[in-house]
PDB file of N, CA and C in Angstrom:
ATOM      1  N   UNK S 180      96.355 -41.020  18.364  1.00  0.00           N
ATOM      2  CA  UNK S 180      95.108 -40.683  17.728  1.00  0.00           C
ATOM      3  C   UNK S 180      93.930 -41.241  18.506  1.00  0.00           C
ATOM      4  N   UNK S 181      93.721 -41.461  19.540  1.00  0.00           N
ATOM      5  CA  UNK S 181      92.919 -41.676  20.689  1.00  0.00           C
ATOM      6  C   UNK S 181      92.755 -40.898  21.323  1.00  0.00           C
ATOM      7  N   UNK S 182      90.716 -40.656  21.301  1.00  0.00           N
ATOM      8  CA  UNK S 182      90.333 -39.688  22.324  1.00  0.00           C
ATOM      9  C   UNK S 182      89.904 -40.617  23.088  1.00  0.00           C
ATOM     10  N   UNK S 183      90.074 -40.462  24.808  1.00  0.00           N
ATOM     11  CA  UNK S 183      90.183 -40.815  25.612  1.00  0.00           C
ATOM     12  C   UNK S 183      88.971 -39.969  26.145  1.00  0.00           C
ATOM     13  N   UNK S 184      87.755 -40.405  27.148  1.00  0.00           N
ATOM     14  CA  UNK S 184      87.093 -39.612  27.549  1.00  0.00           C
ATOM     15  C   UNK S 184      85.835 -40.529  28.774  1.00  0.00           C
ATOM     16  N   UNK S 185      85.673 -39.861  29.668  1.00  0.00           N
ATOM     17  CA  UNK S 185      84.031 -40.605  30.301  1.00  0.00           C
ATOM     18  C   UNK S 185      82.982 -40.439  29.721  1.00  0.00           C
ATOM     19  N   UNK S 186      82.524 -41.085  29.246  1.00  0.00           N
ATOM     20  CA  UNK S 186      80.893 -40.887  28.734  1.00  0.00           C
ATOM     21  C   UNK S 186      80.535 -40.090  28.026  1.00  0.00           C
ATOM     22  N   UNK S 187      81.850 -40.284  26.934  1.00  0.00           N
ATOM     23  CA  UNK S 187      81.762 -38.794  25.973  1.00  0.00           C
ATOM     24  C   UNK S 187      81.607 -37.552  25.917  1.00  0.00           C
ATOM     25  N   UNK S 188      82.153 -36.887  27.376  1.00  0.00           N
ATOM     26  CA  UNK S 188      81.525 -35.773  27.651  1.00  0.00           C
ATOM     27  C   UNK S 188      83.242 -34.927  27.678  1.00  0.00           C
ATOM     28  N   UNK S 189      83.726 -35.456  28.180  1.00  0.00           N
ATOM     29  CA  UNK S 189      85.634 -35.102  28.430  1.00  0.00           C
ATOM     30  C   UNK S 189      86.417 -35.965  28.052  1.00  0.00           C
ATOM     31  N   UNK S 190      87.320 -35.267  27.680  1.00  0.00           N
ATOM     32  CA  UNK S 190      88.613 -36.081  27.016  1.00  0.00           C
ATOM     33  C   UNK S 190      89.863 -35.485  27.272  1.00  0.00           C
ATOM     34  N   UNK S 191      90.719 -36.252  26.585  1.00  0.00           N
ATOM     35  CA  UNK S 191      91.946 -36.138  27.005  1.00  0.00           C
ATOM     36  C   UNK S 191      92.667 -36.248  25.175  1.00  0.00           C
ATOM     37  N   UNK S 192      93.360 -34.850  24.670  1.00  0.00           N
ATOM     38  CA  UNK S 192      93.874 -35.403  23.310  1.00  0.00           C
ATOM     39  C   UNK S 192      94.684 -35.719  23.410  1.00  0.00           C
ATOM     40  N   UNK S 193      95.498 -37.084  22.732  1.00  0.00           N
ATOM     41  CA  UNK S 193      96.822 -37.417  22.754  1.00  0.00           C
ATOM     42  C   UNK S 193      97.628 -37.120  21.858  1.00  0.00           C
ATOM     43  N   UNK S 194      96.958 -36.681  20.370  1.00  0.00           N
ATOM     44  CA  UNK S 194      98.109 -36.483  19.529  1.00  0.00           C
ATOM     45  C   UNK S 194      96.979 -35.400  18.809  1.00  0.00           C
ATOM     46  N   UNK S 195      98.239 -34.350  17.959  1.00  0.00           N
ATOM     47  CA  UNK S 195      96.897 -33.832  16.622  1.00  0.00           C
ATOM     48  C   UNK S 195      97.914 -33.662  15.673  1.00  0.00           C
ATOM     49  N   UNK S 196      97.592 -33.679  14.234  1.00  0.00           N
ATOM     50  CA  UNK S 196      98.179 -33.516  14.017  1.00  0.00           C
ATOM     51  C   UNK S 196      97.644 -32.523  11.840  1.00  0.00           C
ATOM     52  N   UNK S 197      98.127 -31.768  11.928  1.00  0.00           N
ATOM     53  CA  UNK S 197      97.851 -30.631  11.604  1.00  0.00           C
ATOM     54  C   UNK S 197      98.485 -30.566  10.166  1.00  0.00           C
ATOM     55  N   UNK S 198      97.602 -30.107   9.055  1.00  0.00           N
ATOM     56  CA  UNK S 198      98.559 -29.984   7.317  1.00  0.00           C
ATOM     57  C   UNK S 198      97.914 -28.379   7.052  1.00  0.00           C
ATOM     58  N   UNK S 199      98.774 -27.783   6.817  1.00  0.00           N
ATOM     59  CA  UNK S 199      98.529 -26.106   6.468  1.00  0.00           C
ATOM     60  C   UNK S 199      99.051 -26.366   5.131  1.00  0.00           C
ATOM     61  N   UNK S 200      98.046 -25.591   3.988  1.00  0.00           N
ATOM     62  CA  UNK S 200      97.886 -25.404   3.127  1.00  0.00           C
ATOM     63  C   UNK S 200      98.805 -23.671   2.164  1.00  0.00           C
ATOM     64  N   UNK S 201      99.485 -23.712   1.563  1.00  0.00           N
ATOM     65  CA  UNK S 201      99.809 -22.718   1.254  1.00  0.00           C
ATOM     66  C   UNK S 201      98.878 -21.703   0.768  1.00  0.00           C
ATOM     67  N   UNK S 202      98.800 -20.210   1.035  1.00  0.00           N
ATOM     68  CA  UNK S 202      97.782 -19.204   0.829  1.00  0.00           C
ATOM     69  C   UNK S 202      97.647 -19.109  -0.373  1.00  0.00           C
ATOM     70  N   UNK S 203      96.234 -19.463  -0.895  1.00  0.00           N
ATOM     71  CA  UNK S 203      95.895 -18.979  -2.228  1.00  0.00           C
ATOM     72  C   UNK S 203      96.597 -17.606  -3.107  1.00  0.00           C
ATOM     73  N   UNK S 204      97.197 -17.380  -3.921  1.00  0.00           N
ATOM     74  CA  UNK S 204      97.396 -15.907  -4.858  1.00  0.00           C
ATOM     75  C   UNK S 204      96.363 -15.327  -5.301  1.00  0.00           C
ATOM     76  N   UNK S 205      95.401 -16.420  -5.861  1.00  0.00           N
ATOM     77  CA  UNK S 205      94.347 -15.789  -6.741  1.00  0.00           C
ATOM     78  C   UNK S 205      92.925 -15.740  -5.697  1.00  0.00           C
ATOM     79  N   UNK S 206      92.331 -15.084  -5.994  1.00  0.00           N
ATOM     80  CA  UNK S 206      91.227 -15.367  -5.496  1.00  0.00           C
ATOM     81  C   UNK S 206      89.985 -14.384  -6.158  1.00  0.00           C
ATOM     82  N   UNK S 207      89.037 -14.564  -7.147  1.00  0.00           N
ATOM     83  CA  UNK S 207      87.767 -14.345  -7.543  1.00  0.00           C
ATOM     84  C   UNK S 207      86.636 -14.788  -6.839  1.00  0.00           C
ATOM     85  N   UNK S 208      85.418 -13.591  -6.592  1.00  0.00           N
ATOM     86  CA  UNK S 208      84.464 -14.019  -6.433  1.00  0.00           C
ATOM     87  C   UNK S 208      83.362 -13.077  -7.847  1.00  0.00           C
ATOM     88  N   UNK S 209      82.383 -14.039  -7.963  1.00  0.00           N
ATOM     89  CA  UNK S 209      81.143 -13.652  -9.035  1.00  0.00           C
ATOM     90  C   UNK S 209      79.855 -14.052  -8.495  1.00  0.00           C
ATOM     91  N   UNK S 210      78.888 -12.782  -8.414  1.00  0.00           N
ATOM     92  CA  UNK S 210      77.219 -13.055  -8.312  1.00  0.00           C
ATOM     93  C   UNK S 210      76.730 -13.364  -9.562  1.00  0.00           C
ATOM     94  N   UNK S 211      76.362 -14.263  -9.552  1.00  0.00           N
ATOM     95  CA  UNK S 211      74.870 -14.552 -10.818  1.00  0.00           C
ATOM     96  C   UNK S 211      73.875 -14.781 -10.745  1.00  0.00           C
ATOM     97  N   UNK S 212      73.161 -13.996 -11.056  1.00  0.00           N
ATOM     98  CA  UNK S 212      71.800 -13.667 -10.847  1.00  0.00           C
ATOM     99  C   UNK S 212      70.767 -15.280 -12.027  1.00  0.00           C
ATOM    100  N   UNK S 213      69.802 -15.461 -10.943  1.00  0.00           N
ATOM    101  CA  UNK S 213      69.210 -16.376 -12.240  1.00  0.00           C
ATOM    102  C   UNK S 213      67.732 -16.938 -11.616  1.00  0.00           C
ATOM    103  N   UNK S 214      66.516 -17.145 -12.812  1.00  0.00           N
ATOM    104  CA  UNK S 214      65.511 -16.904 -12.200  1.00  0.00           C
ATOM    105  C   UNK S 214      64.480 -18.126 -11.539  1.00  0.00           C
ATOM    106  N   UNK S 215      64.727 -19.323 -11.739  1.00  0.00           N
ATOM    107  CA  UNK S 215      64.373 -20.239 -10.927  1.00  0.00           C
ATOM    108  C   UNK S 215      65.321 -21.174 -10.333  1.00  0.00           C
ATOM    109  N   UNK S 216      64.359 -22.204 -10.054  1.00  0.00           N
ATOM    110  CA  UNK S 216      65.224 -22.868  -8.829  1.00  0.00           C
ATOM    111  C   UNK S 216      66.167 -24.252 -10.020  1.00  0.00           C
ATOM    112  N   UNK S 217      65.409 -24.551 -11.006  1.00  0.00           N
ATOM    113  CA  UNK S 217      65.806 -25.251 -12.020  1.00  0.00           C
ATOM    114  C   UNK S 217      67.348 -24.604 -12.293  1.00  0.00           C
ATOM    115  N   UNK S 218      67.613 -23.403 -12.516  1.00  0.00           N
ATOM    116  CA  UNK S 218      68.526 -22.314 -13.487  1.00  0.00           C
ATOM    117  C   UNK S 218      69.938 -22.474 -12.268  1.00  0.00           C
ATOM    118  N   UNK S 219      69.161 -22.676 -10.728  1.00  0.00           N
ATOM    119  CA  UNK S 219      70.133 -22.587  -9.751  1.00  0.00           C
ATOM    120  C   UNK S 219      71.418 -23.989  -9.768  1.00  0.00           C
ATOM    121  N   UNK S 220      69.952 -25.279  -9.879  1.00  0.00           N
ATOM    122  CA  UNK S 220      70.815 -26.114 -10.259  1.00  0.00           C
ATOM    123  C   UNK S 220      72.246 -26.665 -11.275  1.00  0.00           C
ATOM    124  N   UNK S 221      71.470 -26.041 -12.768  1.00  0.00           N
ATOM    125  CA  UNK S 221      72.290 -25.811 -13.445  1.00  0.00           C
ATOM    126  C   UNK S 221      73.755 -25.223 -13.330  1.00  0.00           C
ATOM    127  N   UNK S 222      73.506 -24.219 -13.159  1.00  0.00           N
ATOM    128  CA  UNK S 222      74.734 -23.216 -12.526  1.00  0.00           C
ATOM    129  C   UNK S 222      75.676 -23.910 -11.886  1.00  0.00           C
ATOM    130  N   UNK S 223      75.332 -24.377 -10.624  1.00  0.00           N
ATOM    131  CA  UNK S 223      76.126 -24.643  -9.581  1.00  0.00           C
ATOM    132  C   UNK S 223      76.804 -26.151 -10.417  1.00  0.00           C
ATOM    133  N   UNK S 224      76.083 -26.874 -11.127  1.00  0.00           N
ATOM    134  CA  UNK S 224      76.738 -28.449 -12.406  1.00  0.00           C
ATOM    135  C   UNK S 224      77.525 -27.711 -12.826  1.00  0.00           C
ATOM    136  N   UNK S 225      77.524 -26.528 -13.328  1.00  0.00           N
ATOM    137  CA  UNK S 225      78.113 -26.298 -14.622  1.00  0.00           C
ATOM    138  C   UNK S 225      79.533 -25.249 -13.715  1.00  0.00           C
ATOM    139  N   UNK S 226      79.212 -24.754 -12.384  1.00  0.00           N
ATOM    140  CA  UNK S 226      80.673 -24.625 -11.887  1.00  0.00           C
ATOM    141  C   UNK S 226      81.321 -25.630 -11.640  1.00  0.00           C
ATOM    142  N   UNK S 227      80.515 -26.800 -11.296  1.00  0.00           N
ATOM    143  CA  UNK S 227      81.139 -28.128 -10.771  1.00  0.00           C
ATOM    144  C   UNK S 227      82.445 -28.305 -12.020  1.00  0.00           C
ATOM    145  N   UNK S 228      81.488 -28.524 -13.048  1.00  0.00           N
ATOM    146  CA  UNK S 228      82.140 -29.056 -14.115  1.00  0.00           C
ATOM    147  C   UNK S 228      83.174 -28.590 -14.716  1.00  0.00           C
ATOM    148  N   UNK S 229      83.315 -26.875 -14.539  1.00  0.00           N
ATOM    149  CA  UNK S 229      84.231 -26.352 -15.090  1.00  0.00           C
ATOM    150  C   UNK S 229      85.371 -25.595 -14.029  1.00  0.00           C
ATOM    151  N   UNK S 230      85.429 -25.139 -12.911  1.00  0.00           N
ATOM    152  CA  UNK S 230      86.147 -25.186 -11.873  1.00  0.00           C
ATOM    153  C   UNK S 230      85.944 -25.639 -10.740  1.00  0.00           C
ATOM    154  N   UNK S 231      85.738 -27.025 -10.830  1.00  0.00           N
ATOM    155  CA  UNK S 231      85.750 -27.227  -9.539  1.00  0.00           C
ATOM    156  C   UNK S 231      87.489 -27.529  -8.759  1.00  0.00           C
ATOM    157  N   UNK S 232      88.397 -27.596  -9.056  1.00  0.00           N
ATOM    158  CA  UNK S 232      89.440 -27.526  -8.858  1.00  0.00           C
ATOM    159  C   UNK S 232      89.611 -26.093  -7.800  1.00  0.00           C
ATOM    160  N   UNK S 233      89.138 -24.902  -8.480  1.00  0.00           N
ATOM    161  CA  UNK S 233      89.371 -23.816  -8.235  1.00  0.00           C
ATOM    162  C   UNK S 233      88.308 -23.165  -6.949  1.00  0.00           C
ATOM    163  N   UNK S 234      87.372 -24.106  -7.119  1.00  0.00           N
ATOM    164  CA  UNK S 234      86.160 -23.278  -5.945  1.00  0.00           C
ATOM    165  C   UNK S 234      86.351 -23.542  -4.922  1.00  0.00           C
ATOM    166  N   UNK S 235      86.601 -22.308  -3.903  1.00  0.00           N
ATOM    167  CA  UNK S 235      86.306 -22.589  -2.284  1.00  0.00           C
ATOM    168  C   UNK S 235      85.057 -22.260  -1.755  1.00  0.00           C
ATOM    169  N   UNK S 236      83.758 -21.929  -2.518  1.00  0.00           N
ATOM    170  CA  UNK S 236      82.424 -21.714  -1.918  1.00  0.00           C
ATOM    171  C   UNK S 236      81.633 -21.224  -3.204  1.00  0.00           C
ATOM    172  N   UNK S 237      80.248 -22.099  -2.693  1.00  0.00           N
ATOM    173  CA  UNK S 237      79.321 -21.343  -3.502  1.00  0.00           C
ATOM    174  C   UNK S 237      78.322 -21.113  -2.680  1.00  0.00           C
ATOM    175  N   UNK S 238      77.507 -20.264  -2.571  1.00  0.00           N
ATOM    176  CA  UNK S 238      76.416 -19.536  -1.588  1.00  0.00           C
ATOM    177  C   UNK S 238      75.502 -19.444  -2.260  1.00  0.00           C
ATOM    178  N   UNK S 239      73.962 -19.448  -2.031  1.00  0.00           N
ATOM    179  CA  UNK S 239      72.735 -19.249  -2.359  1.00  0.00           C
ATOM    180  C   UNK S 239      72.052 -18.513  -2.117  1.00  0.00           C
ATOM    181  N   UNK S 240      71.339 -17.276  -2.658  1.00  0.00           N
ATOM    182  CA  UNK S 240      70.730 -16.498  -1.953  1.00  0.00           C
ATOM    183  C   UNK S 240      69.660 -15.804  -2.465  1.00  0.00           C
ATOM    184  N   UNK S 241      68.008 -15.590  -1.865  1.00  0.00           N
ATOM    185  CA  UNK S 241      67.366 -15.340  -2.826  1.00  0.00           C
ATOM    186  C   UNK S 241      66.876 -13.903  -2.372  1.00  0.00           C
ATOM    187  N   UNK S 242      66.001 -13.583  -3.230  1.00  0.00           N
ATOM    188  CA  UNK S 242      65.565 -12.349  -3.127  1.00  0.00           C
ATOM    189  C   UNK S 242      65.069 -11.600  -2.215  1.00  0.00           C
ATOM    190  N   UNK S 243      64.007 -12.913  -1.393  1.00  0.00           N
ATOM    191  CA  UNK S 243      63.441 -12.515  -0.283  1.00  0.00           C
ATOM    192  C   UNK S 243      64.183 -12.102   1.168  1.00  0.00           C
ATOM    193  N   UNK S 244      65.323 -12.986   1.026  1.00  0.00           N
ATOM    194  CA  UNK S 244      66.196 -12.787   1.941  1.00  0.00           C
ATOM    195  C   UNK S 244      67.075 -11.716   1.972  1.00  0.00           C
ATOM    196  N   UNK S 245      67.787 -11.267   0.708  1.00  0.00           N
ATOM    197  CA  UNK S 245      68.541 -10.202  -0.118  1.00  0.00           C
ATOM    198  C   UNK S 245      67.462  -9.082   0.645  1.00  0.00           C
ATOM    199  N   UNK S 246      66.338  -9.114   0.562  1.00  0.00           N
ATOM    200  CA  UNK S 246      65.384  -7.768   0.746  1.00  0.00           C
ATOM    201  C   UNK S 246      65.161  -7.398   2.072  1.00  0.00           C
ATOM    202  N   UNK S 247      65.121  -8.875   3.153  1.00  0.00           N
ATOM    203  CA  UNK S 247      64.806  -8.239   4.321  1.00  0.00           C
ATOM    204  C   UNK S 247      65.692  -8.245   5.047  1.00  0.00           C
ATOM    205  N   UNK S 248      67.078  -8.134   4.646  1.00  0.00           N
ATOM    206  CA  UNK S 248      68.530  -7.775   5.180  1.00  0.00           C
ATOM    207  C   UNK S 248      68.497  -6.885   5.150  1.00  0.00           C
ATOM    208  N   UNK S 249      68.517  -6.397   3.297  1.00  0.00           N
ATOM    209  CA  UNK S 249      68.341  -4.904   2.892  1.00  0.00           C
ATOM    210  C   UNK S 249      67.595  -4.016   3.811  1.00  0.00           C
ATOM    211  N   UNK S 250      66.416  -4.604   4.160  1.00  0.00           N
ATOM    212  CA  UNK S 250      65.554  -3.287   5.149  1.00  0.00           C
ATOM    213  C   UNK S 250      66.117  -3.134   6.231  1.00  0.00           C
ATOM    214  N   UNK S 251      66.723  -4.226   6.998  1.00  0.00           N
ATOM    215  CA  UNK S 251      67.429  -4.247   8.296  1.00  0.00           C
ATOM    216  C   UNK S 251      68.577  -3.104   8.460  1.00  0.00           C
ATOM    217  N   UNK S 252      68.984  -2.785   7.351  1.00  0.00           N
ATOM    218  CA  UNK S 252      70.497  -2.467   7.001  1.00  0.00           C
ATOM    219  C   UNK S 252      70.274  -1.488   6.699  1.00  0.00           C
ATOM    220  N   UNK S 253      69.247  -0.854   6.202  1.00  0.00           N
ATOM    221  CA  UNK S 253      68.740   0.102   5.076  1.00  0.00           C
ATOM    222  C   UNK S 253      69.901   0.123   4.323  1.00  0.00           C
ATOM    223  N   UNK S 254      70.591  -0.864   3.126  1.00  0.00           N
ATOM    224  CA  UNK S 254      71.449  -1.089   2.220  1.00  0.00           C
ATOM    225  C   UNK S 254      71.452  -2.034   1.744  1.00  0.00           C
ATOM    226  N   UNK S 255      71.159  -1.930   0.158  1.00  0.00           N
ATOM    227  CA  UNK S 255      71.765  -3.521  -0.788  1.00  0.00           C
ATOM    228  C   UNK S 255      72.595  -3.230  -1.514  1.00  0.00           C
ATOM    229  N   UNK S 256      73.616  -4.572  -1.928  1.00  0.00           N
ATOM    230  CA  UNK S 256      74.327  -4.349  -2.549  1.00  0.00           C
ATOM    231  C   UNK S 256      73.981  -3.884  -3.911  1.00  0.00           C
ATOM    232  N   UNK S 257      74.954  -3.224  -4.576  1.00  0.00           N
ATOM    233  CA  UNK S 257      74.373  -3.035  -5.890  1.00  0.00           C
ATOM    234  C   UNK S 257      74.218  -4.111  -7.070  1.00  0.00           C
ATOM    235  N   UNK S 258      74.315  -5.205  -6.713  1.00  0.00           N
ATOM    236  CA  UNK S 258      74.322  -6.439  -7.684  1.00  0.00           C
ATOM    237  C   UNK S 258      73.034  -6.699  -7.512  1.00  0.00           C
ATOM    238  N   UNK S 259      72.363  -6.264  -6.471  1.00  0.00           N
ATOM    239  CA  UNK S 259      71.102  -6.999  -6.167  1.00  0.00           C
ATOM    240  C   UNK S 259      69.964  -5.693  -6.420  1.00  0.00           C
ATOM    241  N   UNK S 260      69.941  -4.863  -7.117  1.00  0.00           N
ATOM    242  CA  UNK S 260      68.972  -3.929  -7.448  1.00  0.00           C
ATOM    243  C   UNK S 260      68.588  -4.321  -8.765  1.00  0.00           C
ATOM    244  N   UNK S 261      67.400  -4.082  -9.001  1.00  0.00           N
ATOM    245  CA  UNK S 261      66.646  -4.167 -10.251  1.00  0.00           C
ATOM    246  C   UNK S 261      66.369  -5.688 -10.687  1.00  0.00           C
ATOM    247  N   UNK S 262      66.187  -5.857 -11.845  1.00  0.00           N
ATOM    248  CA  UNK S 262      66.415  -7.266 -12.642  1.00  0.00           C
ATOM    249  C   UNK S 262      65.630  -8.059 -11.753  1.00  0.00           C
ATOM    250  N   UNK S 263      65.710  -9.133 -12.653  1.00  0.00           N
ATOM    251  CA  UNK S 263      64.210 -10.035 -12.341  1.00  0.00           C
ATOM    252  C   UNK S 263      64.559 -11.693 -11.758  1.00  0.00           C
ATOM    253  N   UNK S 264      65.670 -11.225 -11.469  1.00  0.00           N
ATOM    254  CA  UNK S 264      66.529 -12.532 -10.651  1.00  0.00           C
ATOM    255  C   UNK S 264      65.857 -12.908  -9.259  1.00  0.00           C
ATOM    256  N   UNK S 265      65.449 -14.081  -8.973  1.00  0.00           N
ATOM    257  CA  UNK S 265      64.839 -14.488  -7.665  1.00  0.00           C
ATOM    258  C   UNK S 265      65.998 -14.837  -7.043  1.00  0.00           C
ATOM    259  N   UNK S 266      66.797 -15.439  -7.463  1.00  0.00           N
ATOM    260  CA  UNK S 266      67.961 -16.217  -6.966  1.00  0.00           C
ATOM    261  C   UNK S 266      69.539 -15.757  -7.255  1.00  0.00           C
ATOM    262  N   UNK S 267      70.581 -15.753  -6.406  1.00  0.00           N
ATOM    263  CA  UNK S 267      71.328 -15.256  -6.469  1.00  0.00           C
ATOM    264  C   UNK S 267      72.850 -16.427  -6.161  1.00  0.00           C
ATOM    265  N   UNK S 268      73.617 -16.756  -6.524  1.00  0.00           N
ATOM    266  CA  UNK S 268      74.349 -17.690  -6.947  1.00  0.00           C
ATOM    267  C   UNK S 268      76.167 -17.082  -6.428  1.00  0.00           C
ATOM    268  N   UNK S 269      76.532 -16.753  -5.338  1.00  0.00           N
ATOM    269  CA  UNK S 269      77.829 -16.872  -5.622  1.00  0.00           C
ATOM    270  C   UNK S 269      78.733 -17.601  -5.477  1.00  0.00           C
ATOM    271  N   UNK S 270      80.031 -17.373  -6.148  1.00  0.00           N
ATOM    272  CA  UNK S 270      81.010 -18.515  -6.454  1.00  0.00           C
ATOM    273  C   UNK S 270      82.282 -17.448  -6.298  1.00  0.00           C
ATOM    274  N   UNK S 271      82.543 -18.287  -5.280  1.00  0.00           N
ATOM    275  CA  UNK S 271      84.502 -17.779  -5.038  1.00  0.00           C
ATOM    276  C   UNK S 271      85.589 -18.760  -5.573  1.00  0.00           C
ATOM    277  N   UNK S 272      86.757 -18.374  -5.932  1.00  0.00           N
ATOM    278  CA  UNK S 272      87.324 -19.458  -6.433  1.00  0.00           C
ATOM    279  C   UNK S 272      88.647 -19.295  -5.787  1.00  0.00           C
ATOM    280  N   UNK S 273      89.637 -19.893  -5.646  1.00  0.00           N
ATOM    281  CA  UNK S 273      90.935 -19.440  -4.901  1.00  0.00           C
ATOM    282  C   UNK S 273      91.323 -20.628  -6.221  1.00  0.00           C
ATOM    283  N   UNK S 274      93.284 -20.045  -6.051  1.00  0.00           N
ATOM    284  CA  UNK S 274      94.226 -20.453  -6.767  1.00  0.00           C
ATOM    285  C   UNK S 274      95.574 -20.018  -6.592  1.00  0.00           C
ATOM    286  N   UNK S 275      96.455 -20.912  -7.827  1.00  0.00           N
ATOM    287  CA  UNK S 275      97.681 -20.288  -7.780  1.00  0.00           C
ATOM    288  C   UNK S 275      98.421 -19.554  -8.884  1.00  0.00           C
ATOM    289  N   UNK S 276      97.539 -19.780  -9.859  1.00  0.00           N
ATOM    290  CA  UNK S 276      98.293 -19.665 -11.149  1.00  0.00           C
ATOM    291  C   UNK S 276      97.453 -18.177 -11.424  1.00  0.00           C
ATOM    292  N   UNK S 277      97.858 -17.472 -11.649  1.00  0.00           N
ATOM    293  CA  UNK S 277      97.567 -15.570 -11.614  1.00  0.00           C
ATOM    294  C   UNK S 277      96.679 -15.518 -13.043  1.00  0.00           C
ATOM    295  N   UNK S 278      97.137 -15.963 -14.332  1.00  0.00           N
ATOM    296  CA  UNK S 278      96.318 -16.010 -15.430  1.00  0.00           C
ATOM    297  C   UNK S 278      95.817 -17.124 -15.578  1.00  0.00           C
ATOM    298  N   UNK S 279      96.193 -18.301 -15.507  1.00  0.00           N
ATOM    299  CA  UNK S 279      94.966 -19.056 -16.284  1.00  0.00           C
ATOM    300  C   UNK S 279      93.881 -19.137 -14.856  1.00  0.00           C
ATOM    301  N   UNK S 280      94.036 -19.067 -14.143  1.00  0.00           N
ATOM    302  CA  UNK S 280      92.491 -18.994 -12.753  1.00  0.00           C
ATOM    303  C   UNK S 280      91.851 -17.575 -13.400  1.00  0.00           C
ATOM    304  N   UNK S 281      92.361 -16.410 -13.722  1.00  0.00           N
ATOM    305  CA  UNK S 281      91.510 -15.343 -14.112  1.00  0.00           C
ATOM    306  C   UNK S 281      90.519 -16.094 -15.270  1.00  0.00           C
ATOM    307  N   UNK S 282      91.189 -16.617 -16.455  1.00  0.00           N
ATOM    308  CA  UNK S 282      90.717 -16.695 -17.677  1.00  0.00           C
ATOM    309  C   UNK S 282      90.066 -18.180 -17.556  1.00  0.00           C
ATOM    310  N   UNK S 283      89.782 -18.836 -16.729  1.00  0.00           N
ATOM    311  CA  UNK S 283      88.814 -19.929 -16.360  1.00  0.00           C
ATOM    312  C   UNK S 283      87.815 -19.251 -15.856  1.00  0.00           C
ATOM    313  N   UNK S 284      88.078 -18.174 -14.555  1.00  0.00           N
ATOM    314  CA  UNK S 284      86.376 -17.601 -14.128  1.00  0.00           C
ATOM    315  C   UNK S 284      86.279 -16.685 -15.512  1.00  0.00           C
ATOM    316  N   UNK S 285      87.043 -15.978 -16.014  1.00  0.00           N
ATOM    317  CA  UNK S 285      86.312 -15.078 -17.112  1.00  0.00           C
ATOM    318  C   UNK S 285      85.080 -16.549 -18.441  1.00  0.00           C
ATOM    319  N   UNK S 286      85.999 -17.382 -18.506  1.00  0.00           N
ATOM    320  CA  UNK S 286      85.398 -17.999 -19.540  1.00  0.00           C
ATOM    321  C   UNK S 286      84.425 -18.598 -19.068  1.00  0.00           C
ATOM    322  N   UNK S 287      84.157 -19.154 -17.991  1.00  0.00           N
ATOM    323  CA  UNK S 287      82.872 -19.392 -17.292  1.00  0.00           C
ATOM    324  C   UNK S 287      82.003 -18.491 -17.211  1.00  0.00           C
ATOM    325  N   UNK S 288      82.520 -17.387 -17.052  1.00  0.00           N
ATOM    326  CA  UNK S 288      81.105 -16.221 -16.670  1.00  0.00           C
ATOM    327  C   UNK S 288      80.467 -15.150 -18.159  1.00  0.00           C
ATOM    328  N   UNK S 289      81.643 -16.246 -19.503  1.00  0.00           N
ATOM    329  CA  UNK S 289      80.971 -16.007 -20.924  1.00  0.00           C
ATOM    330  C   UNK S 289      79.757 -16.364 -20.982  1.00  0.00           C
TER     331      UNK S 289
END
């Protein structure tokens, strides 16, 4: 477990050593739309609190940005039309268990 190197620029690895994870079964993702920066915080506590076991990402994304992709692209998604959401919130979750990971993101996104 020694990197070996001159002046931090090159090295030499001597050992690595590597843990692979078995592939998720489940995997959900959900946008939620929400309208300040207060509402963002919340959200993201309240995935903490209730899957965080289960989350492999949450992303942030706001309107302004959503829009001048959109023009780039000439395309938005359809989650992101209309409504009065500045901010955009997603949450992926990976797992193993086929029903209760469904019925944790469903009951979260009650």
């Amino acid at each position: 477990q020694l990197f070996v190197g001159g002046e931090g620029a090159y090295g030499i690895v001597t050992k690595v050593v590597m843990r692979v994870h078995r592939k998720p079964r489940t995997r959900e993702v959900a946008v939620l739309g929400v309208e300040g920066w207060k509402e963002v915080i919340k959200v993201v506590e309240r995935i903490e609190e209730r899957m965080a076991n289960l989350v492999s990402a949450i992303e942030l994304m706001d309107r302004d940005v959503l829009n001048l992709v959109g023009d780039k692209l000439d395309s938005r998604p359809g989650w992101a039309e209309g409504g009065s959401s500045k901010y955009f919130v997603l949450v992926e979750t990976m797992g193993f268990d086929i029903d209760n990971d469904r019925e944790a993101v469903e009951g979260f996104l009650e």
